Amino acid sequence: MSFNLVIIQPWVALAAGVLILAFPRLLNVLVAIYLIIVGLTGLVGH
């Protein structure tokens, strides 16, 4: 059974929004992890 990303994406966004409202510091952690991943993939790609 394959999952369609278009169906899963709103659920992930909703869950992330609820978690960020419940734990505001979580936003800082998620943004930091995102930036680190984007930076590393950018460096490895070049």
PDB file of C-alpha atoms in Angstrom:
ATOM      1  CA  MET A   1       0.000   0.000   0.000  1.00  0.00           C
ATOM      2  CA  SER A   2       1.544   3.284  -1.093  1.00  0.00           C
ATOM      3  CA  PHE A   3       0.898   6.583   0.615  1.00  0.00           C
ATOM      4  CA  ASN A   4       0.059   9.645  -1.424  1.00  0.00           C
ATOM      5  CA  LEU A   5       2.056  12.654  -0.240  1.00  0.00           C
ATOM      6  CA  VAL A   6      -0.806  14.996  -1.118  1.00  0.00           C
ATOM      7  CA  ILE A   7      -3.044  13.183   1.377  1.00  0.00           C
ATOM      8  CA  ILE A   8      -0.422  12.914   4.145  1.00  0.00           C
ATOM      9  CA  GLN A   9       0.944  16.475   3.953  1.00  0.00           C
ATOM     10  CA  PRO A  10      -2.099  18.260   5.462  1.00  0.00           C
ATOM     11  CA  TRP A  11      -2.193  15.778   8.358  1.00  0.00           C
ATOM     12  CA  VAL A  12       1.509  16.310   9.064  1.00  0.00           C
ATOM     13  CA  ALA A  13       1.049  20.084   8.911  1.00  0.00           C
ATOM     14  CA  LEU A  14      -1.929  19.907  11.270  1.00  0.00           C
ATOM     15  CA  ALA A  15      -0.062  17.714  13.754  1.00  0.00           C
ATOM     16  CA  ALA A  16       2.990  19.993  13.607  1.00  0.00           C
ATOM     17  CA  GLY A  17       0.808  23.050  14.175  1.00  0.00           C
ATOM     18  CA  VAL A  18      -0.831  21.520  17.230  1.00  0.00           C
ATOM     19  CA  LEU A  19       2.534  20.460  18.659  1.00  0.00           C
ATOM     20  CA  ILE A  20       4.004  23.926  18.092  1.00  0.00           C
ATOM     21  CA  LEU A  21       1.014  25.513  19.840  1.00  0.00           C
ATOM     22  CA  ALA A  22       1.383  23.098  22.745  1.00  0.00           C
ATOM     23  CA  PHE A  23       5.184  23.363  22.933  1.00  0.00           C
ATOM     24  CA  PRO A  24       6.380  26.707  21.498  1.00  0.00           C
ATOM     25  CA  ARG A  25      10.052  25.801  22.000  1.00  0.00           C
ATOM     26  CA  LEU A  26       9.487  22.922  19.572  1.00  0.00           C
ATOM     27  CA  LEU A  27       9.372  25.454  16.731  1.00  0.00           C
ATOM     28  CA  ASN A  28      12.936  26.550  17.484  1.00  0.00           C
ATOM     29  CA  VAL A  29      14.146  22.953  17.448  1.00  0.00           C
ATOM     30  CA  LEU A  30      12.318  22.115  14.211  1.00  0.00           C
ATOM     31  CA  VAL A  31      13.648  25.212  12.439  1.00  0.00           C
ATOM     32  CA  ALA A  32      17.186  24.497  13.646  1.00  0.00           C
ATOM     33  CA  ILE A  33      17.025  20.887  12.437  1.00  0.00           C
ATOM     34  CA  TYR A  34      15.615  22.014   9.085  1.00  0.00           C
ATOM     35  CA  LEU A  35      18.370  24.581   8.603  1.00  0.00           C
ATOM     36  CA  ILE A  36      21.083  22.083   9.519  1.00  0.00           C
ATOM     37  CA  ILE A  37      19.702  19.500   7.085  1.00  0.00           C
ATOM     38  CA  VAL A  38      19.384  22.049   4.268  1.00  0.00           C
ATOM     39  CA  GLY A  39      22.894  23.335   4.942  1.00  0.00           C
ATOM     40  CA  LEU A  40      24.435  19.865   4.985  1.00  0.00           C
ATOM     41  CA  THR A  41      22.669  18.764   1.812  1.00  0.00           C
ATOM     42  CA  GLY A  42      23.767  21.977   0.135  1.00  0.00           C
ATOM     43  CA  LEU A  43      27.389  21.418   1.112  1.00  0.00           C
ATOM     44  CA  VAL A  44      27.408  17.746   0.162  1.00  0.00           C
ATOM     45  CA  GLY A  45      25.783  18.503  -3.184  1.00  0.00           C
ATOM     46  CA  HIS A  46      28.619  20.806  -4.266  1.00  0.00           C
TER      47      HIS A  46
END
